[in-house]
Coordinates of C-alpha atoms in Angstrom, one line a residue:
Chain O
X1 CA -1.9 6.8 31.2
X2 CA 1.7 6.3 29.8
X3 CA 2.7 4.3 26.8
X4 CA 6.2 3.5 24.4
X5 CA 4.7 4.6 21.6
X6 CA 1.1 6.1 20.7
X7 CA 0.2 5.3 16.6
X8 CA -2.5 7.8 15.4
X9 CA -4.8 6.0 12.8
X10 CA -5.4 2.3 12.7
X11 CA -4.9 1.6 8.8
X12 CA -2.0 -0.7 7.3
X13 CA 1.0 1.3 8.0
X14 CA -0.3 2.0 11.6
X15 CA -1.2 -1.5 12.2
X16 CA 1.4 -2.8 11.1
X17 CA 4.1 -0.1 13.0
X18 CA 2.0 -1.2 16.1
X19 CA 2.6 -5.1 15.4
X20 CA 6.3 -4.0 15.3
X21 CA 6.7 -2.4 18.3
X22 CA 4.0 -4.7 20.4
X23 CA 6.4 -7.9 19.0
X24 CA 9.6 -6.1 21.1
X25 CA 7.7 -5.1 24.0
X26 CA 6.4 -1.5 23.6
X27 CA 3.4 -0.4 25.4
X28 CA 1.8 0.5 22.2
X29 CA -1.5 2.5 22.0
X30 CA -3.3 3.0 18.6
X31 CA -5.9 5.7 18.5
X32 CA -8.6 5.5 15.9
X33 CA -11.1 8.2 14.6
X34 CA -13.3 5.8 12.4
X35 CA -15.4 2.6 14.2
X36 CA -13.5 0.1 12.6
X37 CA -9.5 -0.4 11.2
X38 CA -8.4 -0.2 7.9
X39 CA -7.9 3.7 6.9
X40 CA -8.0 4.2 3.4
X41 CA -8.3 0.4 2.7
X42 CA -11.1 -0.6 4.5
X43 CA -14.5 -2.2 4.2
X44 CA -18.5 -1.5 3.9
X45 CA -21.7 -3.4 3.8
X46 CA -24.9 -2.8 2.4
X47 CA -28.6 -4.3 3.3
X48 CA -30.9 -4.3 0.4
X49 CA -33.3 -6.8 1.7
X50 CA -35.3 -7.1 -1.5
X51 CA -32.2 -7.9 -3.6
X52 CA -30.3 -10.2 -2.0
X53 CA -29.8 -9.0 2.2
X54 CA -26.5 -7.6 3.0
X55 CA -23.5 -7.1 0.8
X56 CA -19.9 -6.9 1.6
X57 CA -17.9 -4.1 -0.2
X58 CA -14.3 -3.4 -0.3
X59 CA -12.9 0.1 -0.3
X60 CA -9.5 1.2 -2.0
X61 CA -8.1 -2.5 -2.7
X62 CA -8.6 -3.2 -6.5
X63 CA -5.5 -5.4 -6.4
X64 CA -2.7 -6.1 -3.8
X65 CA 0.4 -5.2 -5.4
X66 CA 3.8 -7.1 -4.9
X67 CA 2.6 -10.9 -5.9
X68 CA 5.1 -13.1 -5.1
X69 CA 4.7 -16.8 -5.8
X70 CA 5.1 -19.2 -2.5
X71 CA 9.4 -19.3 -1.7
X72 CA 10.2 -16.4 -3.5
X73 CA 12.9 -14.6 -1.5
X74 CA 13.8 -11.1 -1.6
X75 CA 10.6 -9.3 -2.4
X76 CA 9.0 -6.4 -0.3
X77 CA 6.3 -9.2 0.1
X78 CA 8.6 -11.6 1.5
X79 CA 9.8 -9.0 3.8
X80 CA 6.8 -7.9 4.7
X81 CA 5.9 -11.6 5.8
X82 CA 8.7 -11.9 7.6
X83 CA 8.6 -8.7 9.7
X84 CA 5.0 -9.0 10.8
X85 CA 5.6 -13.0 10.9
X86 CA 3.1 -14.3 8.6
X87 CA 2.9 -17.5 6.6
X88 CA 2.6 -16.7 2.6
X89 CA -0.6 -19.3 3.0
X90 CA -2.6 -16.7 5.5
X91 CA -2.5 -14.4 3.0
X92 CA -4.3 -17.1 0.8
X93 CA -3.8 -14.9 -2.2
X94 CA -5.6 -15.2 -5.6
X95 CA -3.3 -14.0 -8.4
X96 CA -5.1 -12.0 -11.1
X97 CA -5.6 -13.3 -14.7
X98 CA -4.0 -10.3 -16.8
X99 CA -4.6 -6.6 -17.0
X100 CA -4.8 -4.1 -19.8
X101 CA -3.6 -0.4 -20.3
X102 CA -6.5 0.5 -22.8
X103 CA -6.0 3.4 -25.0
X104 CA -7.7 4.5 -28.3
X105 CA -5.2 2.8 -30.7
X106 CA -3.5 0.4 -29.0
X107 CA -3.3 -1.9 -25.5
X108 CA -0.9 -3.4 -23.5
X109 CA -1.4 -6.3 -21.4
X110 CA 0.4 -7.9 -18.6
X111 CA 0.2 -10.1 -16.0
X112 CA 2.3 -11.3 -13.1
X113 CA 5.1 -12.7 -15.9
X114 CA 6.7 -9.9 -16.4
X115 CA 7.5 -11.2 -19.8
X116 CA 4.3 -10.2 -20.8
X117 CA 4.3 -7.1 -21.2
X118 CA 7.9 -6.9 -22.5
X119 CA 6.4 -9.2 -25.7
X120 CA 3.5 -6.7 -25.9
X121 CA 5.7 -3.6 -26.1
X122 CA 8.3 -5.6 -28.4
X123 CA 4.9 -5.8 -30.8
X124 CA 3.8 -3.1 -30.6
X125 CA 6.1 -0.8 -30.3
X126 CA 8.9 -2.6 -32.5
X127 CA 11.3 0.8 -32.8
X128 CA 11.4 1.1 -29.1
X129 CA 12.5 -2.7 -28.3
X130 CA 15.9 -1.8 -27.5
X131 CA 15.2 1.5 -25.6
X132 CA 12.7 -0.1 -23.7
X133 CA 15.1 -3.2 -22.6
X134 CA 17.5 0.1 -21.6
X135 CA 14.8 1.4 -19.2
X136 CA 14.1 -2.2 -17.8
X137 CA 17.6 -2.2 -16.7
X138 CA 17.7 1.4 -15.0
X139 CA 14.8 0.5 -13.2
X140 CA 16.2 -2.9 -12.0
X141 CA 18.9 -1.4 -10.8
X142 CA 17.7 1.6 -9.1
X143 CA 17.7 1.9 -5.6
X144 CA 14.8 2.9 -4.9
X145 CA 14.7 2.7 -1.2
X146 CA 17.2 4.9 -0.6
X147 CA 15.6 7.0 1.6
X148 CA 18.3 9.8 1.0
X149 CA 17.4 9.5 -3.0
X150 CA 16.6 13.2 -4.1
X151 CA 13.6 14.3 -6.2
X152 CA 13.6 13.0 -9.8
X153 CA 10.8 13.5 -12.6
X154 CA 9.7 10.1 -13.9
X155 CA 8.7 11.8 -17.3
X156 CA 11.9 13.1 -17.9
X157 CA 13.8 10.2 -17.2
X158 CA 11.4 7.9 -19.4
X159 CA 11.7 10.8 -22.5
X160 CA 15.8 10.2 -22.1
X161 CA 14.6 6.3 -22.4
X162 CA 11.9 6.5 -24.8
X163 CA 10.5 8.3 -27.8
X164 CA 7.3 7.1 -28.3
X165 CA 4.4 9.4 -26.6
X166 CA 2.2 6.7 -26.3
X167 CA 4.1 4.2 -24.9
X168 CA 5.3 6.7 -22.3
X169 CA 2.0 7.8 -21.9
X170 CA 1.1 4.1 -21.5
X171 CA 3.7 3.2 -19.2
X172 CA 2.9 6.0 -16.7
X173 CA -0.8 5.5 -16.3
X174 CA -1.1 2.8 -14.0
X175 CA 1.5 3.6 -11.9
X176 CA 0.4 7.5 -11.7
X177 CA -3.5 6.4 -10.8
X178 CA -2.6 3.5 -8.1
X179 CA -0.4 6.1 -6.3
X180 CA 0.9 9.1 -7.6
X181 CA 0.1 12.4 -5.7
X182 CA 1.3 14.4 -8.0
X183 CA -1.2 15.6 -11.3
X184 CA 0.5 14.3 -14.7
X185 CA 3.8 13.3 -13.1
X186 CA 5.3 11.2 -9.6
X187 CA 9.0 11.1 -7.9
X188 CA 11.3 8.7 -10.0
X189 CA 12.0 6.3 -6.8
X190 CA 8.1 5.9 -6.5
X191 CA 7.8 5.0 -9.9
X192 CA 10.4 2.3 -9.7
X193 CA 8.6 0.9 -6.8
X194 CA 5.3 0.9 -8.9
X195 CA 7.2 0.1 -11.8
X196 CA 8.3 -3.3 -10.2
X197 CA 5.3 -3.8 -7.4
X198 CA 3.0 -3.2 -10.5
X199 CA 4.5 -4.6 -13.7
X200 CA 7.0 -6.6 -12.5
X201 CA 5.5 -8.9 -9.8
X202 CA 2.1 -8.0 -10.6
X203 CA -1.5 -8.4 -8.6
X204 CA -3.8 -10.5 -6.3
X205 CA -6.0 -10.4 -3.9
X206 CA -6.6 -12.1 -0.8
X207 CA -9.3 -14.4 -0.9
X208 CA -12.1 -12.5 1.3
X209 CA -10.7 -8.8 0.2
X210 CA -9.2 -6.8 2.3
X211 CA -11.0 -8.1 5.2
X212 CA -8.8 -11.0 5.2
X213 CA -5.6 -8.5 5.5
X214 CA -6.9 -6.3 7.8
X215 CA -8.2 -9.7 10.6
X216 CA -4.7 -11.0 10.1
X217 CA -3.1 -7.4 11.3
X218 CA -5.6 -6.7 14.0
X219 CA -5.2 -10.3 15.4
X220 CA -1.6 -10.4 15.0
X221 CA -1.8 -6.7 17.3
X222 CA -3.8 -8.4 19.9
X223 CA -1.0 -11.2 19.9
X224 CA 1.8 -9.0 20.8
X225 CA -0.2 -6.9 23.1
X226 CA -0.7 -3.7 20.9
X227 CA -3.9 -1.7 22.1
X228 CA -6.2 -0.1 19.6
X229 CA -8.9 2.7 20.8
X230 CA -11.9 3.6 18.2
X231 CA -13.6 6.3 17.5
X232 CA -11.0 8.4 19.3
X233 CA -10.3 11.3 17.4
X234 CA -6.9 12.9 18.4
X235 CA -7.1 17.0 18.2
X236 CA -4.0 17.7 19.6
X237 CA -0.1 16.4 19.4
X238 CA 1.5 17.9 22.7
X239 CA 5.0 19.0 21.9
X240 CA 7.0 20.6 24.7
X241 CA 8.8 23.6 24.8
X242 CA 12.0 22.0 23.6
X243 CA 10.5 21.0 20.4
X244 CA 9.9 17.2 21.2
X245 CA 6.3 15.5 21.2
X246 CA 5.6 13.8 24.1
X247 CA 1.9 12.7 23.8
X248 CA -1.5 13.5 22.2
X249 CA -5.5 15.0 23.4
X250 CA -7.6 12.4 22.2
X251 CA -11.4 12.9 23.2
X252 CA -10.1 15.6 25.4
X253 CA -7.7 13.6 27.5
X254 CA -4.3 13.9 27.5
X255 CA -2.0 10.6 27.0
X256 CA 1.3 10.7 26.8
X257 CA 4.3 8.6 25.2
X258 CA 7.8 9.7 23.8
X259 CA 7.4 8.9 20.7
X260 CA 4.9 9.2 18.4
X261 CA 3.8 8.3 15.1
X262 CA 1.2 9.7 13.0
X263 CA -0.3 7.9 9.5
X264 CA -3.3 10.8 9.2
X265 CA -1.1 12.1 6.6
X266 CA 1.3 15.1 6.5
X267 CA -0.9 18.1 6.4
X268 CA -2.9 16.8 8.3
X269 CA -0.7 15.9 11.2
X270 CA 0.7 19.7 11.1
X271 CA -2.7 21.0 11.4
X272 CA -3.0 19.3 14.9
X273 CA 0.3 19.8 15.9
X274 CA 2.1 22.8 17.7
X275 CA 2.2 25.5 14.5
X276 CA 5.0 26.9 15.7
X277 CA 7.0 24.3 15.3
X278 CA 7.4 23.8 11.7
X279 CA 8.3 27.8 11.1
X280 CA 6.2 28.2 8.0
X281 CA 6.4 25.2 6.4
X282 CA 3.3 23.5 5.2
X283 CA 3.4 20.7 3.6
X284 CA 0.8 21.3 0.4
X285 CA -2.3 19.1 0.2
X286 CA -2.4 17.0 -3.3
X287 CA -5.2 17.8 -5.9
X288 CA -6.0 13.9 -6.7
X289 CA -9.4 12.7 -5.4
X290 CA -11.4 9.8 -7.2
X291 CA -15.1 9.0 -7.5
X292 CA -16.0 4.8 -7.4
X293 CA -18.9 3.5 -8.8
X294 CA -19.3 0.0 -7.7
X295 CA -22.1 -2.3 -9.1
X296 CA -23.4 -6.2 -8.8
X297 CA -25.3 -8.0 -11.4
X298 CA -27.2 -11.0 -11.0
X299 CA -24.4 -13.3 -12.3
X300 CA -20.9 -12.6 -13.2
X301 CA -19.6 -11.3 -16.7
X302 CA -19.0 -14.5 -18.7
X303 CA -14.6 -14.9 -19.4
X304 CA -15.4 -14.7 -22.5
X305 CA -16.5 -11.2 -23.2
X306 CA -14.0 -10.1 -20.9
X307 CA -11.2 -11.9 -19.1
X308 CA -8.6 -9.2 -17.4
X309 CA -8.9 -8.6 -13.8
X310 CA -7.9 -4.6 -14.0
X311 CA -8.4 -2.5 -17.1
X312 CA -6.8 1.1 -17.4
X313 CA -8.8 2.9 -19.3
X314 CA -8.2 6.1 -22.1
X315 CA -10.3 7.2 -24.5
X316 CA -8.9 10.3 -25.5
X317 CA -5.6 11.2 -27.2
X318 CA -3.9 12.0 -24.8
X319 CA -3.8 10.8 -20.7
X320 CA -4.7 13.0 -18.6
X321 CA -3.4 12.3 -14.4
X322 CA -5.0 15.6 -13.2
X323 CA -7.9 17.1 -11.2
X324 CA -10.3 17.3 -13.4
X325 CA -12.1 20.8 -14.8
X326 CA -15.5 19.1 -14.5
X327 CA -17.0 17.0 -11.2
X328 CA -15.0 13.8 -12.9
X329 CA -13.3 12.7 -16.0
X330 CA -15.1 10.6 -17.8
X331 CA -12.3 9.8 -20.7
X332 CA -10.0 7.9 -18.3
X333 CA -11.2 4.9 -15.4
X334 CA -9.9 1.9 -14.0
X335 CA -12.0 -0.6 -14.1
X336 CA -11.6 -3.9 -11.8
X337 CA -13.3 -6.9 -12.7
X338 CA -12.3 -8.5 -8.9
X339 CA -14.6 -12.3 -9.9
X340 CA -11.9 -12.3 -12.3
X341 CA -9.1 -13.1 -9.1
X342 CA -11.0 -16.4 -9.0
X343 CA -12.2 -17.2 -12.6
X344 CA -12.9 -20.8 -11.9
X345 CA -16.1 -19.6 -10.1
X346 CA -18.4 -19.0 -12.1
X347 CA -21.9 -19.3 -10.0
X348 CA -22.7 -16.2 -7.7
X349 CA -23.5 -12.4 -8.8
X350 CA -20.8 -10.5 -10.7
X351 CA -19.1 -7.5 -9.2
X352 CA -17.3 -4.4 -11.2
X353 CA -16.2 -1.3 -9.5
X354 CA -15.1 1.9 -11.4
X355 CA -12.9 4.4 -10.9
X356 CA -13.0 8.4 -12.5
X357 CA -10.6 11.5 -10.7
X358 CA -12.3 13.7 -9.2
X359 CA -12.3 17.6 -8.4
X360 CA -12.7 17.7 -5.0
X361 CA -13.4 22.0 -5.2
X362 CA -16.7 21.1 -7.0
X363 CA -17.9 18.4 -5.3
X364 CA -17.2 20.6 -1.8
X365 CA -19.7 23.4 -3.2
X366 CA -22.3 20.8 -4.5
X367 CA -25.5 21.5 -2.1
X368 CA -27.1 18.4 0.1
X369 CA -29.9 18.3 -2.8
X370 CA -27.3 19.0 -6.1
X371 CA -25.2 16.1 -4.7
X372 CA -27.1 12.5 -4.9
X373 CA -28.0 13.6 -8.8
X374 CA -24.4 14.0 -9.5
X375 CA -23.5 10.7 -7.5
X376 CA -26.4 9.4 -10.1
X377 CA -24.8 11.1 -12.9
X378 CA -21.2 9.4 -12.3
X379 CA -22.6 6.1 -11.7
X380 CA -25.2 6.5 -15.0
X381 CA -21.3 7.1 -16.3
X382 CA -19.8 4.5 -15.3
X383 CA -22.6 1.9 -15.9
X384 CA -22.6 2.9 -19.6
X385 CA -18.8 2.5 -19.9
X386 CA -19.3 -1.3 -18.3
X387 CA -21.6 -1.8 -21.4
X388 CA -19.6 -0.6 -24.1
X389 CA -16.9 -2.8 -23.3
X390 CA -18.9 -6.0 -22.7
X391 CA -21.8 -4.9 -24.9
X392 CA -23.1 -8.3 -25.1
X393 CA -23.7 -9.3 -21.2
X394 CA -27.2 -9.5 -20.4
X395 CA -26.9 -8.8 -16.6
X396 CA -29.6 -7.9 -14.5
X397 CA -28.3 -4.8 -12.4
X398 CA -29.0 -6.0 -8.5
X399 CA -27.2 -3.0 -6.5
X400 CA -25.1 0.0 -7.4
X401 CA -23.3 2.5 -4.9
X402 CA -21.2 5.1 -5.4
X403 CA -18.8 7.3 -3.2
X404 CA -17.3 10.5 -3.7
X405 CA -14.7 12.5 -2.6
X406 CA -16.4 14.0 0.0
X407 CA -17.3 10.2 1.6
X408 CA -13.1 9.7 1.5
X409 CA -12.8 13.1 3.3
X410 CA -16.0 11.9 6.1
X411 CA -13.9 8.0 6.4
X412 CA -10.6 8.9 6.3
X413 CA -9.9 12.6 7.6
X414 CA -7.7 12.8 4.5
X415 CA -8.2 16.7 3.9
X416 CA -10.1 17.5 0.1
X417 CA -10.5 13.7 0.2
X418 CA -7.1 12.8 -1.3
X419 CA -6.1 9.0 -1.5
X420 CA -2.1 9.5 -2.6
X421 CA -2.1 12.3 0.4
X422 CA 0.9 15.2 0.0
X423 CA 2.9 16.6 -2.9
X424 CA 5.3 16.7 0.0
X425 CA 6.5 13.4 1.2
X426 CA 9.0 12.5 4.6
X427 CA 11.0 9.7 3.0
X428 CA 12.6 8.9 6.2
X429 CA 9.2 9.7 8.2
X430 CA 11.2 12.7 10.3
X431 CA 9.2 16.0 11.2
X432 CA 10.5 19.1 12.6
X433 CA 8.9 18.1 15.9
X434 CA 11.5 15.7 17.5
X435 CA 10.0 11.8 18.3
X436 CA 6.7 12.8 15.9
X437 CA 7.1 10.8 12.9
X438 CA 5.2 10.4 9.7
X439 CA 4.6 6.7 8.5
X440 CA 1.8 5.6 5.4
X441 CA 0.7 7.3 2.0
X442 CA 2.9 10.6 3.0
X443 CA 6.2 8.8 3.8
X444 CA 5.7 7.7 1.1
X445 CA 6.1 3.5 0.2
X446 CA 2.7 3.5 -1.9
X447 CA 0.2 0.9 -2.0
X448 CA -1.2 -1.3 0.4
X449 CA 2.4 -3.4 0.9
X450 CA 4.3 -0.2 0.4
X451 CA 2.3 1.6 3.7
X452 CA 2.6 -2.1 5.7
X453 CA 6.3 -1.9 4.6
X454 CA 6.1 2.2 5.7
X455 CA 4.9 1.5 9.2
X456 CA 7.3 -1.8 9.4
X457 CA 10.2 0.5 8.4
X458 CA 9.4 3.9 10.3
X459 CA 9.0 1.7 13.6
X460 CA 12.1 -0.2 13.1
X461 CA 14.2 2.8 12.3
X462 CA 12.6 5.3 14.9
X463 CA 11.0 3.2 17.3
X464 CA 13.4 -0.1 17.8
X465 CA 16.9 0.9 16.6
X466 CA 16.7 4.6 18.0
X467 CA 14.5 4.1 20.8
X468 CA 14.6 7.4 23.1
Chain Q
X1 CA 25.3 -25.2 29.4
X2 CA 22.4 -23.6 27.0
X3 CA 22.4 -24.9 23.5
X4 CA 23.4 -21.9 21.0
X5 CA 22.9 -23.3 18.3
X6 CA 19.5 -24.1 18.8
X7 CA 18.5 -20.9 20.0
X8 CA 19.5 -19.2 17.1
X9 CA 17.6 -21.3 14.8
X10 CA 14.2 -21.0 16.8
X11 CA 14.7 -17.7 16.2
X12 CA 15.1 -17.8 12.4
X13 CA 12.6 -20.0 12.6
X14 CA 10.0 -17.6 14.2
X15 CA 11.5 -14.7 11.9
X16 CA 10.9 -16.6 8.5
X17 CA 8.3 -19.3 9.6
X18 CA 7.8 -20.5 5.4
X19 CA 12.1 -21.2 5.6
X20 CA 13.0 -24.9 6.0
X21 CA 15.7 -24.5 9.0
X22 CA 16.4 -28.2 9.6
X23 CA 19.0 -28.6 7.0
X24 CA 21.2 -25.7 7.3
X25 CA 25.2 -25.9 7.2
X26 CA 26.7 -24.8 10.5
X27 CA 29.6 -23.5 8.1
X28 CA 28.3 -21.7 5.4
X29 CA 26.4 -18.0 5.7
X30 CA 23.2 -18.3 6.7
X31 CA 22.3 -15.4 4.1
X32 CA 23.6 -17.3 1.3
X33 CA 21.2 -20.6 2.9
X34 CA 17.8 -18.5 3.3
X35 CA 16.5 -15.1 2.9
X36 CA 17.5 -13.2 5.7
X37 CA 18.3 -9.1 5.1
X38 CA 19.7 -7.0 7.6
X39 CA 16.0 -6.0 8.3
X40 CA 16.0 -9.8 9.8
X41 CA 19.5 -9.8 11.3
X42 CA 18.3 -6.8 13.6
X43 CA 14.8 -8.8 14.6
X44 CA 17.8 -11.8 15.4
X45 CA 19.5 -9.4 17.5
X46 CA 16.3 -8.3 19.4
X47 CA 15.0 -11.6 20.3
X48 CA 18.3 -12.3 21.2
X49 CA 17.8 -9.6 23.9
X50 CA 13.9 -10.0 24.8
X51 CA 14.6 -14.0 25.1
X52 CA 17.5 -14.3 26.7
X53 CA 19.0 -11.0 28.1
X54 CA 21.7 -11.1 25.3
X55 CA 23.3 -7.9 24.1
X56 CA 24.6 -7.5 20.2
X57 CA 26.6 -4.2 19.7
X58 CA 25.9 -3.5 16.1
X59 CA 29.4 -3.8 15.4
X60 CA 29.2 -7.3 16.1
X61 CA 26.9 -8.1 13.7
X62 CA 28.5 -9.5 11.1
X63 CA 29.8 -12.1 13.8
X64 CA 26.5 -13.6 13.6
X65 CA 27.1 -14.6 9.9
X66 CA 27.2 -18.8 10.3
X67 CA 25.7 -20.7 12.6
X68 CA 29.4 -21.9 13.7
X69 CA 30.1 -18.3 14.4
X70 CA 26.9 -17.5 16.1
X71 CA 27.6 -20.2 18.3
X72 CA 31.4 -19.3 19.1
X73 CA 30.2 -15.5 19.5
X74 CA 27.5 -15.9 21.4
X75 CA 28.0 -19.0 23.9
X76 CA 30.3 -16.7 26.2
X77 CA 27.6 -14.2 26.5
X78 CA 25.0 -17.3 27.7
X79 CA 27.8 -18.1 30.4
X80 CA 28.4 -15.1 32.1
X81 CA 24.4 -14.1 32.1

C-alpha cells in the first residue's frame, strides 16, 4: 500500500494536517491507536440506567480558546476557518460569561472584552497600571509565531514588566495550567499565544462540546478523500539507511509513504523510531499530569451563586505549577462550570468538572486495589471544593467520574500521562529523521486551535510547499 | 476565452466562504478588501494548479495582488494551456 503522506494519531492537529493535504490531492492515510478520533480532546459516555441512562462527557475541552466574534479578520480562528474551509456558523460557538483567577486575597476576572481584565488589574493593582499597559504592548507586538524565536522565560520577562508577586503570580496561572509543559514556568512565545488566545480573545465552546469539532474535522476528511484507520497502533517508523522515513509497521504491516507526520508526541515518536538516528538526543518527557473529577447534579447551579464559566483556583500563598509531592494538589483547581456557556438554559441537570495536577510516579505505583480509593479520595476532594464555593446549592448529586493520570496514559499513549507533552518542543515540527515531522502539543501551538493551527501549518510548510 | 476574473474569485470564495466577494474593486489590493494572509495566497496558488493546470512561481506572487493584475498575469497562462 502506498500513500503521500501517512499522519500517526487522529486528534486535532492530525485531522486537521490530513484535511490539508486530502484538500490538494495527497493520498493521505491516518492511523489511529484509540477506537474513536479526538486524541487528547475527545469524548466518553456513561450508562447509569437508574440515574438518568447514558451520559455524554467531554474530555480535555473546558473552553475553546481564540473566540472571535462573526467577521473578525486576522485571528488564528479566522485562519483556522479559512484553511480547513469552515463557516464561523458550523462552529456554532457559545461564548462564555466571564472567568475568574481566584486567589486567597484577591480575583481577577475577564471575559472575552479584553477590557475587562485591564479595569480589574487597574483596581486592584493601582501601582502596576502603567507597567501593566507596558506589558500589554510587548505582548501585542511580539511575534510569537516566529518559528525561529529562541527560548525566553515568561517569569523573567514579566518581573522586568512587573513588581507585584501576585499579579505575576496571577497572570501566569491560567496560561501555565491550559498549556504549559514546563513546572512553574513556559517559553515566552507560548505565553504570548496564551496570553492573547486566553485573555485577549477569550473562550467558548461549541454547542454540543467537542463532539461538534471533532464531526466537522472527520466529515470534512471524508470530503477531501483523507483515510483514517482505528485501532491501528503504529510500533515502528521505517527510516532507511540514508536517514529519511519512508513509511511505518502498523499492526505488523508495513505501509509506506515519503513523508510522514507524527502528533503522538516527541518522545514518544523517538521511542518508535530508528534510535540511531537521533545520536543521543532524547527529547525529555514533561512532569505535568492532571486528575479530573467531573460531576452532574439533578439541576444546574442557579447564576446566582455563581455565574463564571471557568474559575482558577488558589488557596494557598503562593501558586504552585508543579508535580505535586502528594497523589494531587488540592490548593490549586480549575474549575469549569460548562451550563454557564449557555446561561439562558436553565432546565436540565448541572454539570461541573474539576481539575487538580497530578504526580504521575505515585499514581504508577498505586496497586489495582490502592487505586479506586484514591480516585474516591480526589473526587471526595473535589466535591467538597464545589460546596465551599456555592455553599448554598441544594443539588442532588446524580453521577460522579473521575480519571487519572494513568486513564490519559491508557487513551492517549501520552507517556506518564502528560497533556502539555515535552519540555522539548520542534517549533518548526523538523526531526533528525528527514520527511518525519512532529505536528500537535510537542510542536508546540497549544490548545485545541493552536494544535488544529499546528497540523494546518506543519502540512503546509512540509507537506504542500516542500513536497518531496 | 476563460474568464479570469471569475476564476479567481471562486476561488476566494471557497478559501474564505464568510467573505462577501461580490463587491470587490478590480483595482485595489485584494488584501486591503478582505482577509487574505499569505497562508491564503499559497491555497490561491494551489487551486490555481489542481483546477486549472496553472503554474505560480512564488516569485510571481505578488502579481496576484488585484484582481486587475491577476487577470493580466494570469490570462496568458489560460491561453497557452
Amino acid at each position: 500500500m502506498k500513500y503521500d503522506a501517512i499522519i500517526i494519531g487522529a486528534g486535532m492537529s492530525g485531522l486537521a494536517a490530513g484535511i490539508r493535504l486530502g484538500m490538494f490531492d495527497k493520498k493521505v492515510l491516518i492511523l489511529e491507536k484509540h477506537s474513536i478520533p479526538g486524541g487528547l480532546n475527545s469524548y466518553y459516555q456513561r450508562r447509569n440506567f437508574d440515574q438518568g441512562g447514558i451520559r455524554q462527557f467531554d474530555v480535555g475541552l473546558h473552553a475553546l480558546t481564540n473566540f472571535i466574534k462573526k467577521g473578525e479578520k486576522g485571528k488564528p480562528f479566522s485562519k483556522l476557518l479559512k484553511q480547513l474551509r469552515f463557516s464561523y456558523d458550523e462552529f456554532n460557538l457559545c461564548p462564555q460569561t466571564y472567568s475568574k483567577i481566584s486567589f486567597p486575597d484577591c480575583e481577577l476576572k475577564f471575559s472575552n472584552d479584553f477590557e475587562l481584565l485591564r479595569s480589574e488589574v487597574f483596581e486592584k493593582f493601582p501601582k502596576e497600571r502603567d507597567n501593566f499597559q507596558r506589558l500589554v504592548e510587548k505582548i501585542l507586538s511580539f511575534n510569537e509565531l516566529d518559528l525561529s524565536q529562541g527560548h525566553l522565560s515568561s517569569r523573567e520577562i514579566l518581573k522586568e514588566c512587573l513588581h507585584d508577586e501576585l499579579l505575576i503570580e496571577m497572570i501566569l496561572c491560567p496560561p501555565l495550567i491550559y498549556g504549559s509543559a514546563w513546572e512553574n514556568d513556559m517559553d515566552f512565545s507560548q505565553f504570548v499565544v496564551m496570553f492573547k488566545s486566553l485573555y485577549v480573545e477569550g473562550f467558548s465552546r461549541p454547542k454540543g462540546g467537542v463532539r461538534t469539532i471533532i464531526t466537522l474535522l472527520m466529515n470534512k476528511l471524508k470530503e477531501v478523500g483523507g483515510e483514517v484507520k482505528f485501532k491501528t497502533s503504529v510500533s515502528q517508523i521505517l527510516v532507511n539507511d540514508r536517514g529519511e522515513a519512508h513509511g511505518v509497521v502498523a499492526e505488523g504491516r508495513e505501509i509506506f509513504a515519503p513523508i510522514i507526520f507524527s502528533s503522538i508526541g516527541y518522545p514518544e515518536t523517538v521511542k518508535i523510531a530508528s534510535q540511531n538516528f537521533f545520536s543521543g538526543f532524547s527529547p525529555r518527557v514533561g512532569a505535568m499530569t492532571f486528575l479530573e473529577s467531573i460531576f452532574v447534579f439533578d439541576q444546574k447551579i442557579p447564576l446566582k451563586m455563581n455565574d463564571s464559566t471557568i474559575i482558577f483556583y488558589n488557596n494557598d500563598k503562593n501558586y504552585r505549577y508543579e508535580s505535586p509531592k502528594n497523589y494531587f494538589d488540592p490548593t490549586s483547581a480549575v474549575i469549569c462550570y460548562p451550563d454557564n456557556y449557555e446561561p439562558n438554559l436553565t432546565e436540565g441537570e448541572g454539570v461541573v468538572r474539576l481539575t487538580y495536577m497530578a504526580n504521575y510516579d505515585l499514581w504508577h505505583k498505586l496497586s489495582r486495589e490502592e487505586y479506586l480509593p484514591m480516585k474516591e479520595r480526589v473526587s471526595d476532594n473535589a466535591l467538597e471544593l464545589v460546596k465551599k464555593i456555592t455553599p448554598e446549592f441544594q443539588g442532588k448529586l446524580l453521577f460522579k467520574d473521575t480519571f487519572s493520570p494513568l486513564t490519559i496514559e491508557r487513551y492517549t499513549w501520552h507517556l506518564n500521562g502528560t497533556v502539555y507533552g515535552s519540555i522539548d518542543k520542534t517549533k518548526d515540527g523538523r526531526t533528525p529523521v528527514k520527511n518525519l515531522f512532529i505536528i500537535g502539543t510537542d510542536q508546540g501551538f497549544l490548545g485545541i486551535v493552536g494544535s488544529m493551527l499546528s497540523g494546518i501549518s506543519m502540512a503546509n510548510l512540509h507537506g504542500l510547499m516542500e513536497a518531496p | 476565452m476563460a474568464n479570469v476574473r471569475q476564476i479567481v474569485v471562486d476561488i476566494i470564495s471557497d478559501i474564505a466562504p464568510d467573505e462577501d466577494v461580490t463587491n470587490l474593486d478590480d483595482s485595489v489590493s485584494l488584501r486591503e478588501q478582505l482577509d487574505l494572509d499569505s497562508m491564503d495566497f499559497l491555497d490561491i496558488v494551489m487551486e490555481l494548479r489542481k483546477r486549472h493546470k496553472v503554474e505560480v512561481p512564488q516569485e510571481d506572487y505578488p502579481k496576484l495582488a488585484t484582481l486587475e493584475s491577476c487577470v493580466s498575469y494570469l490570462t496568458p497562462k489560460f491561453v497557452t494551456a
